[in-house]
Coordinates of C-alpha atoms and ligand atoms in Angstrom, one line a residue:
M1 CA 119.9 147.0 74.5
K2 CA 118.2 143.6 74.4
I3 CA 115.0 142.2 72.8
T4 CA 113.0 140.8 75.7
D5 CA 109.9 139.6 74.0
A6 CA 107.9 139.7 70.7
K7 CA 104.3 138.9 69.9
V8 CA 102.2 138.6 66.8
I9 CA 98.9 140.5 66.7
V10 CA 96.2 139.3 64.2
T11 CA 93.2 141.5 63.7
C12 CA 90.4 141.8 61.1
P13 CA 89.0 145.3 61.0
G14 CA 87.2 144.5 57.7
R15 CA 90.2 142.5 56.4
N16 CA 93.0 140.6 58.1
F17 CA 96.3 142.2 59.2
V18 CA 99.2 140.6 61.0
T19 CA 101.5 142.8 63.1
L20 CA 104.7 141.9 64.9
K21 CA 105.5 143.8 68.1
V22 CA 109.1 143.5 69.4
Y23 CA 109.8 144.6 73.0
T24 CA 113.2 145.7 74.5
N25 CA 114.6 146.1 78.0
E26 CA 114.7 149.9 77.5
G27 CA 110.9 150.1 77.2
I28 CA 110.9 150.9 73.5
Y29 CA 109.0 148.6 71.2
G30 CA 108.9 148.3 67.4
L31 CA 106.2 147.3 65.0
G32 CA 106.5 145.4 61.7
D33 CA 103.8 144.5 59.2
A34 CA 103.6 140.7 58.6
T35 CA 100.5 140.6 56.4
L36 CA 100.5 138.1 53.5
N37 CA 97.1 138.3 52.0
G38 CA 95.2 135.0 52.3
R39 CA 98.2 133.3 53.9
E40 CA 98.2 135.2 57.2
K41 CA 98.4 132.2 59.6
S42 CA 101.4 130.7 57.8
V43 CA 103.4 133.8 58.6
V44 CA 102.1 133.8 62.2
S45 CA 103.4 130.3 62.6
Y46 CA 106.8 131.0 61.0
L47 CA 107.2 134.0 63.3
E48 CA 105.9 132.3 66.5
D49 CA 107.4 128.8 66.0
H50 CA 110.7 129.7 64.4
C51 CA 111.7 133.4 64.6
I52 CA 110.6 134.8 67.9
P53 CA 112.3 132.2 70.1
A54 CA 115.6 133.0 68.3
L55 CA 115.0 136.8 68.4
I56 CA 114.7 137.1 72.1
G57 CA 118.0 138.1 73.7
K58 CA 119.5 139.7 70.6
D59 CA 120.7 143.3 70.5
P60 CA 118.1 145.1 68.3
D61 CA 120.7 147.6 67.2
N62 CA 122.4 145.0 65.1
I63 CA 119.8 145.1 62.3
E64 CA 122.1 143.9 59.5
D65 CA 123.3 140.9 61.5
I66 CA 119.8 139.9 62.6
W67 CA 118.6 140.2 59.0
H68 CA 121.3 137.8 57.8
Y69 CA 120.6 135.5 60.8
F70 CA 117.0 135.0 59.6
Y71 CA 117.9 135.1 55.8
K72 CA 121.3 133.6 55.3
G73 CA 121.1 131.6 58.5
A74 CA 117.9 129.7 57.3
Y75 CA 118.6 126.7 55.1
W76 CA 115.0 127.0 53.7
K77 CA 115.4 130.6 52.6
R78 CA 113.3 132.9 50.3
G79 CA 109.6 132.5 49.5
P80 CA 106.7 134.8 50.5
V81 CA 106.0 133.3 53.9
T82 CA 109.7 133.4 55.1
M83 CA 110.4 136.8 53.6
T84 CA 107.3 138.4 55.0
A85 CA 108.4 137.2 58.5
V86 CA 111.9 138.5 57.9
S87 CA 110.4 141.8 56.7
A88 CA 108.3 142.2 59.8
I89 CA 111.3 141.6 62.1
D90 CA 113.4 144.0 60.1
M91 CA 110.8 146.8 60.0
A92 CA 110.3 146.5 63.8
L93 CA 114.0 146.8 64.4
W94 CA 114.3 149.9 62.3
D95 CA 111.3 151.3 64.2
I96 CA 113.1 150.6 67.5
K97 CA 116.3 152.2 66.3
A98 CA 114.6 155.4 65.1
K99 CA 112.6 155.7 68.3
K100 CA 115.7 155.2 70.4
L101 CA 117.4 158.0 68.4
N102 CA 114.2 160.0 68.7
T103 CA 114.0 160.7 65.0
P104 CA 111.6 159.8 62.1
L105 CA 112.8 156.7 60.1
F106 CA 113.6 158.7 56.9
N107 CA 116.5 160.3 58.8
L108 CA 118.2 156.9 59.1
L109 CA 117.7 156.1 55.4
G110 CA 119.7 159.1 54.2
G111 CA 117.3 161.9 55.0
K112 CA 114.7 163.5 52.7
S113 CA 115.3 163.5 49.0
R114 CA 111.8 165.2 48.6
D115 CA 109.1 166.6 50.9
R116 CA 106.1 164.6 49.6
V117 CA 105.3 161.3 47.9
L118 CA 103.5 161.1 44.6
V119 CA 100.8 158.4 44.9
Y120 CA 98.4 156.7 42.5
A121 CA 94.8 155.8 43.4
H122 CA 92.5 153.0 42.0
A123 CA 89.6 153.6 39.8
S124 CA 87.4 150.8 38.5
G125 CA 83.9 150.5 37.0
K126 CA 81.7 147.8 35.6
E127 CA 81.8 149.2 32.1
M128 CA 83.5 152.0 30.2
N129 CA 81.3 155.0 31.2
E130 CA 81.3 154.1 34.9
T131 CA 85.1 153.6 34.8
V132 CA 85.6 157.0 33.1
E133 CA 83.3 158.7 35.6
R134 CA 85.1 157.1 38.6
T135 CA 88.5 158.1 37.2
G136 CA 87.1 161.7 37.0
K137 CA 86.0 161.6 40.6
L138 CA 89.5 160.8 41.8
I139 CA 91.0 163.5 39.6
D140 CA 88.5 165.9 41.2
E141 CA 89.7 164.7 44.7
G142 CA 93.2 165.8 43.7
Y143 CA 94.9 162.6 42.5
Q144 CA 97.4 163.2 39.7
A145 CA 97.9 159.5 39.0
V146 CA 95.2 156.9 38.7
R147 CA 95.3 153.2 38.0
V148 CA 92.3 152.3 35.9
Q149 CA 90.7 148.8 35.7
S150 CA 87.4 148.0 34.1
G151 CA 84.8 145.4 33.6
I152 CA 85.2 143.8 30.1
P153 CA 82.1 143.1 28.0
G154 CA 81.5 139.4 28.0
V155 CA 83.8 138.7 30.9
S156 CA 81.9 137.9 34.1
H157 CA 84.5 139.1 36.7
A158 CA 87.4 141.1 35.4
Y159 CA 90.4 141.7 37.7
G160 CA 90.4 144.8 39.9
V161 CA 86.7 145.7 39.6
T162 CA 84.7 146.1 42.8
R163 CA 81.9 143.5 43.1
E164 CA 80.0 145.6 45.7
E165 CA 79.4 149.2 46.1
K166 CA 82.4 149.4 48.4
R167 CA 86.0 150.2 47.5
Y168 CA 87.8 147.4 45.6
E169 CA 89.2 144.8 48.0
P170 CA 91.0 141.8 46.5
A171 CA 90.3 139.1 49.2
G172 CA 86.9 137.5 49.8
K173 CA 85.7 135.6 52.9
G174 CA 86.3 131.8 53.0
I175 CA 87.8 129.8 50.1
P176 CA 88.7 131.4 46.8
F177 CA 85.9 132.9 44.7
E178 CA 86.2 131.8 41.0
E179 CA 86.5 134.5 38.4
Q180 CA 86.3 134.0 34.6
W181 CA 88.8 135.3 32.1
N182 CA 88.9 135.9 28.3
T183 CA 92.2 137.4 27.1
S184 CA 91.1 138.2 23.5
R185 CA 88.1 140.3 24.8
Y186 CA 90.4 142.1 27.2
L187 CA 93.0 142.9 24.5
Q188 CA 90.3 144.3 22.3
Y189 CA 88.8 146.5 25.1
I190 CA 91.7 148.0 27.0
P191 CA 93.3 150.2 24.2
E192 CA 89.8 151.6 23.5
L193 CA 89.3 152.4 27.2
F194 CA 92.6 154.3 27.5
E195 CA 91.9 156.2 24.3
K196 CA 88.7 157.4 25.8
L197 CA 90.4 158.3 29.1
R198 CA 93.0 160.4 27.3
A199 CA 90.3 162.1 25.2
T200 CA 88.3 162.9 28.3
F201 CA 91.0 163.9 30.8
G202 CA 93.9 165.2 28.5
N203 CA 97.6 164.5 28.8
E204 CA 98.4 165.9 32.3
I205 CA 97.0 163.0 34.4
H206 CA 99.2 160.0 34.9
L207 CA 97.3 156.8 33.9
L208 CA 98.4 153.3 35.0
H209 CA 97.0 149.8 34.3
D210 CA 97.5 146.4 35.9
V211 CA 97.4 143.4 33.6
H212 CA 97.7 141.2 36.7
H213 CA 100.0 138.6 35.1
R214 CA 97.4 137.6 32.5
C215 CA 99.0 137.9 29.1
S216 CA 101.5 135.7 27.3
P217 CA 104.7 137.5 26.3
M218 CA 103.4 138.1 22.7
E219 CA 99.9 139.2 23.9
A220 CA 101.6 141.6 26.3
A221 CA 103.8 142.9 23.5
R222 CA 100.7 143.6 21.4
L223 CA 98.9 145.4 24.3
A224 CA 102.0 147.5 25.3
K225 CA 102.4 148.5 21.6
E226 CA 98.7 149.4 21.2
L227 CA 98.7 151.4 24.4
E228 CA 101.7 153.5 23.2
P229 CA 99.5 156.5 22.0
S230 CA 97.8 156.7 25.4
H231 CA 101.2 157.3 27.1
L232 CA 100.7 155.2 30.2
F233 CA 102.8 156.0 33.3
W234 CA 103.2 152.2 33.5
L235 CA 101.7 148.9 32.4
E236 CA 102.0 146.6 35.4
D237 CA 102.6 142.8 35.5
P238 CA 102.0 142.3 31.8
V239 CA 103.1 138.7 32.1
S240 CA 103.6 136.3 35.0
A241 CA 107.3 137.0 35.5
E242 CA 108.5 133.7 36.9
L243 CA 110.3 133.6 33.5
Q244 CA 112.3 136.9 33.6
E245 CA 113.5 136.4 30.0
S246 CA 109.9 136.7 28.7
L247 CA 110.1 140.5 29.3
R248 CA 112.6 140.8 26.5
L249 CA 109.8 140.2 23.9
I250 CA 107.7 143.1 25.3
R251 CA 110.7 145.5 25.3
M252 CA 111.5 144.5 21.7
H253 CA 108.1 145.7 20.6
S254 CA 107.1 148.7 22.7
T255 CA 108.1 151.8 24.6
T256 CA 105.3 151.6 27.2
P257 CA 107.0 151.7 30.6
I258 CA 106.7 148.4 32.6
A259 CA 106.3 147.8 36.3
I260 CA 106.7 144.4 37.9
G261 CA 107.4 142.8 41.2
E262 CA 104.6 143.0 43.8
V263 CA 104.9 139.2 44.2
F264 CA 108.7 139.2 44.3
N265 CA 110.5 138.5 47.6
T266 CA 114.2 139.1 47.0
V267 CA 116.4 140.9 44.6
Y268 CA 117.1 137.5 42.9
D269 CA 113.6 137.6 41.5
F270 CA 114.5 140.5 39.2
T271 CA 118.3 140.6 38.5
T272 CA 117.7 139.9 34.8
L273 CA 114.8 142.4 34.6
V274 CA 117.1 145.1 36.0
T275 CA 120.5 144.4 34.4
E276 CA 118.9 144.1 31.0
Q277 CA 116.7 147.1 31.6
L278 CA 113.6 145.2 30.8
I279 CA 111.5 147.1 33.4
D280 CA 111.2 150.7 34.5
Y281 CA 109.7 150.3 38.0
I282 CA 110.2 147.7 40.7
R283 CA 107.1 147.0 42.8
M284 CA 108.5 144.6 45.5
P285 CA 107.2 146.2 48.8
L286 CA 109.0 146.4 52.2
V287 CA 106.5 143.9 53.8
H288 CA 107.2 141.1 51.3
G289 CA 110.7 141.9 50.1
G290 CA 112.8 141.5 53.2
G291 CA 112.0 144.8 54.8
I292 CA 114.0 148.0 54.8
T293 CA 117.4 146.4 54.9
H294 CA 116.9 144.3 51.8
L295 CA 115.0 147.0 49.8
L296 CA 117.7 149.6 50.5
K297 CA 120.1 147.3 48.6
A298 CA 117.6 146.2 46.0
A299 CA 116.6 149.9 45.3
A300 CA 120.3 150.9 45.1
F301 CA 121.0 148.1 42.6
A302 CA 118.0 149.1 40.5
S303 CA 119.1 152.8 40.6
F304 CA 122.4 151.9 38.8
Y305 CA 120.2 150.8 35.9
H306 CA 117.8 153.8 36.1
V307 CA 115.0 151.6 37.4
R308 CA 112.8 153.4 39.9
T309 CA 110.6 152.2 42.8
G310 CA 106.8 151.9 42.6
F311 CA 105.9 150.0 45.8
H312 CA 102.8 147.9 46.0
G313 CA 100.4 149.5 48.4
A314 CA 97.0 147.8 48.2
T315 CA 94.7 147.5 51.2
D316 CA 96.2 144.2 52.1
L317 CA 99.4 145.9 53.2
S318 CA 98.9 147.4 56.7
P319 CA 99.3 151.1 57.7
V320 CA 102.6 150.0 59.4
N321 CA 103.9 149.0 56.0
M322 CA 102.5 152.1 54.3
A323 CA 104.2 154.5 56.7
A324 CA 107.5 152.6 56.5
A325 CA 107.2 152.8 52.7
L326 CA 106.6 156.5 52.9
H327 CA 109.8 157.1 54.9
F328 CA 111.6 155.0 52.2
D329 CA 109.9 156.9 49.4
L330 CA 111.0 160.2 50.8
A331 CA 114.6 159.1 51.2
V332 CA 115.7 157.2 48.1
N333 CA 116.8 159.1 45.0
N334 CA 115.2 156.6 42.6
F335 CA 111.7 156.8 44.0
G336 CA 109.1 156.7 41.2
I337 CA 105.6 156.5 42.6
Q338 CA 103.7 154.9 45.5
E339 CA 100.5 152.9 45.2
Y340 CA 97.9 154.2 47.7
M341 CA 94.6 152.3 48.2
V342 CA 92.8 154.0 51.1
H343 CA 92.0 151.8 54.0
E344 CA 88.4 151.7 55.4
N345 CA 87.9 154.0 58.4
V346 CA 87.7 151.0 60.8
V347 CA 91.3 150.1 60.0
N348 CA 92.4 153.5 61.2
E349 CA 90.5 152.9 64.5
V350 CA 93.0 150.0 65.1
F351 CA 96.1 151.6 63.7
R352 CA 96.9 155.3 64.5
I353 CA 98.4 156.7 61.4
N354 CA 100.8 159.6 60.8
Y355 CA 100.3 160.3 57.1
H356 CA 97.8 162.3 55.1
F357 CA 96.8 162.9 51.5
E358 CA 96.8 166.3 49.9
K359 CA 96.6 167.2 46.2
G360 CA 98.1 164.0 44.8
Y361 CA 100.7 163.4 47.4
L362 CA 101.1 161.7 50.8
Y363 CA 102.8 163.5 53.6
I364 CA 104.2 161.9 56.8
D365 CA 104.8 163.7 60.1
N366 CA 108.0 163.7 62.2
T367 CA 106.9 161.2 64.8
P368 CA 110.0 159.2 65.9
G369 CA 110.3 155.8 64.3
I370 CA 107.9 154.6 61.7
G371 CA 105.2 156.6 63.5
V372 CA 102.3 154.2 63.3
D373 CA 100.9 152.5 66.5
I374 CA 98.4 149.8 67.1
D375 CA 95.6 149.9 69.7
E376 CA 95.6 146.3 70.9
G377 CA 92.2 146.7 72.7
K378 CA 90.6 147.7 69.5
A379 CA 92.5 145.1 67.5
A380 CA 91.1 142.4 69.8
K381 CA 87.5 143.4 68.9
Y382 CA 88.1 142.2 65.4
P383 CA 89.2 138.5 65.4
Y384 CA 90.8 136.7 62.4
S385 CA 88.4 135.6 59.8
M386 CA 89.5 133.3 57.0
A387 CA 89.7 135.1 53.6
S388 CA 91.3 134.2 50.2
L389 CA 92.3 135.8 47.0
P390 CA 90.2 134.7 44.0
V391 CA 91.2 132.1 41.4
S392 CA 90.7 132.5 37.8
R393 CA 89.5 130.2 35.0
K394 CA 89.2 130.6 31.2
E395 CA 85.7 130.3 29.9
D396 CA 86.2 126.6 29.1
G397 CA 87.2 125.9 32.7
T398 CA 91.0 125.9 32.3
M399 CA 92.8 127.2 35.4
F400 CA 94.5 130.5 34.7
Y401 CA 96.5 133.1 36.4
W402 CA 94.7 135.4 38.9
Ligands
LIG501 O1 96.9 140.7 47.6 C1 96.9 140.9 46.2 C2 96.6 142.4 45.9 O2 97.3 143.3 46.7 C3 96.8 142.7 44.4 O3 96.0 141.9 43.7 C4 96.6 144.1 44.2 O4 97.7 143.9 42.0 C5 97.4 144.6 43.0 C6 97.9 146.0 42.9 O5 98.5 146.3 42.0 O6 97.6 146.7 43.9
LIG502 MG1 99.3 144.7 40.9

């Protein structure tokens, strides 16, 4: 079998998505998600200018070798742009192999360890009552796990809260929108919010929260400790984890489970976090973490330290990634939970999906391969439109982590 061509499809049905399509001489093609929120065109360039010319002519069956060609073979390795491109190639090759063998992808990853995938949804509100009400709505819809973010009194734009009456979407049109931040107000408010959520909904529902990299190690330790009575499923990204050692401080002070890694790209970003058991869940998704080939190894490594997966699954990861993630989630033993932010309906006009939600879980059908397809005619109706993630400043104007 030979790769005869590959192309990159950029489409913006409400938000930008980048999809790699790899063609073979046997008429089978594979799809890979190559979306890197707010940096879409950088990945397009890396794929078109550097990867695709070298990919053509290779045997798509040799996934391991091709992965190392684009990873080990590149002197300028790692980083989100490079690794998103590597991920897209890898995902497309697994799609091709599974289609060729006429079997759903999970069968090539060891088969099913479970029949369904526990997911968590996003609830957010401008203030406490609205936040509690929206959490209740999701529970009524059948979700068993909910990530809860809320507007903070005195903070003009807290992370994760929808600015319009639509679902929360992180990227905005044009250059970055500037949000404001105040850590002390946040630290005061969040334990009260979760106390109220537990009092309202009881202990059965799984509650999650994303700090989105905004605390110092000691602030994060305080928050994790004060949230202990609310028994969170996890506290996500309590600190910006460039400095892996900073997680030691949080662990020293609290038993609240910690999830980290949606901005990581390789296993080297979290070796200390795993070997010292400083985290409980690893969030690095297939689309930014080197695809299925690298995540199989990273998840296996994490499993030896009892760290489970909890893949990133926001709306800026395309349905191709979501379906690939579901195959992975079904297969690996140390699966923990899957983030599921529902795409707008228009996205599912462009992408034909093969998964559905029922009573807290996602189910995927037995379509061979990853099982998602793209309608290129519809994709062409929605041209690329520049969008960026926000930036964040403290009230005195100091640049901060978003
Ligand atoms: O592109 C960035 C978003 O996907 C991110 O801000 C969402 O933190 C996020 C999450 O946990 O889903
Ligand atoms: Mg997050």
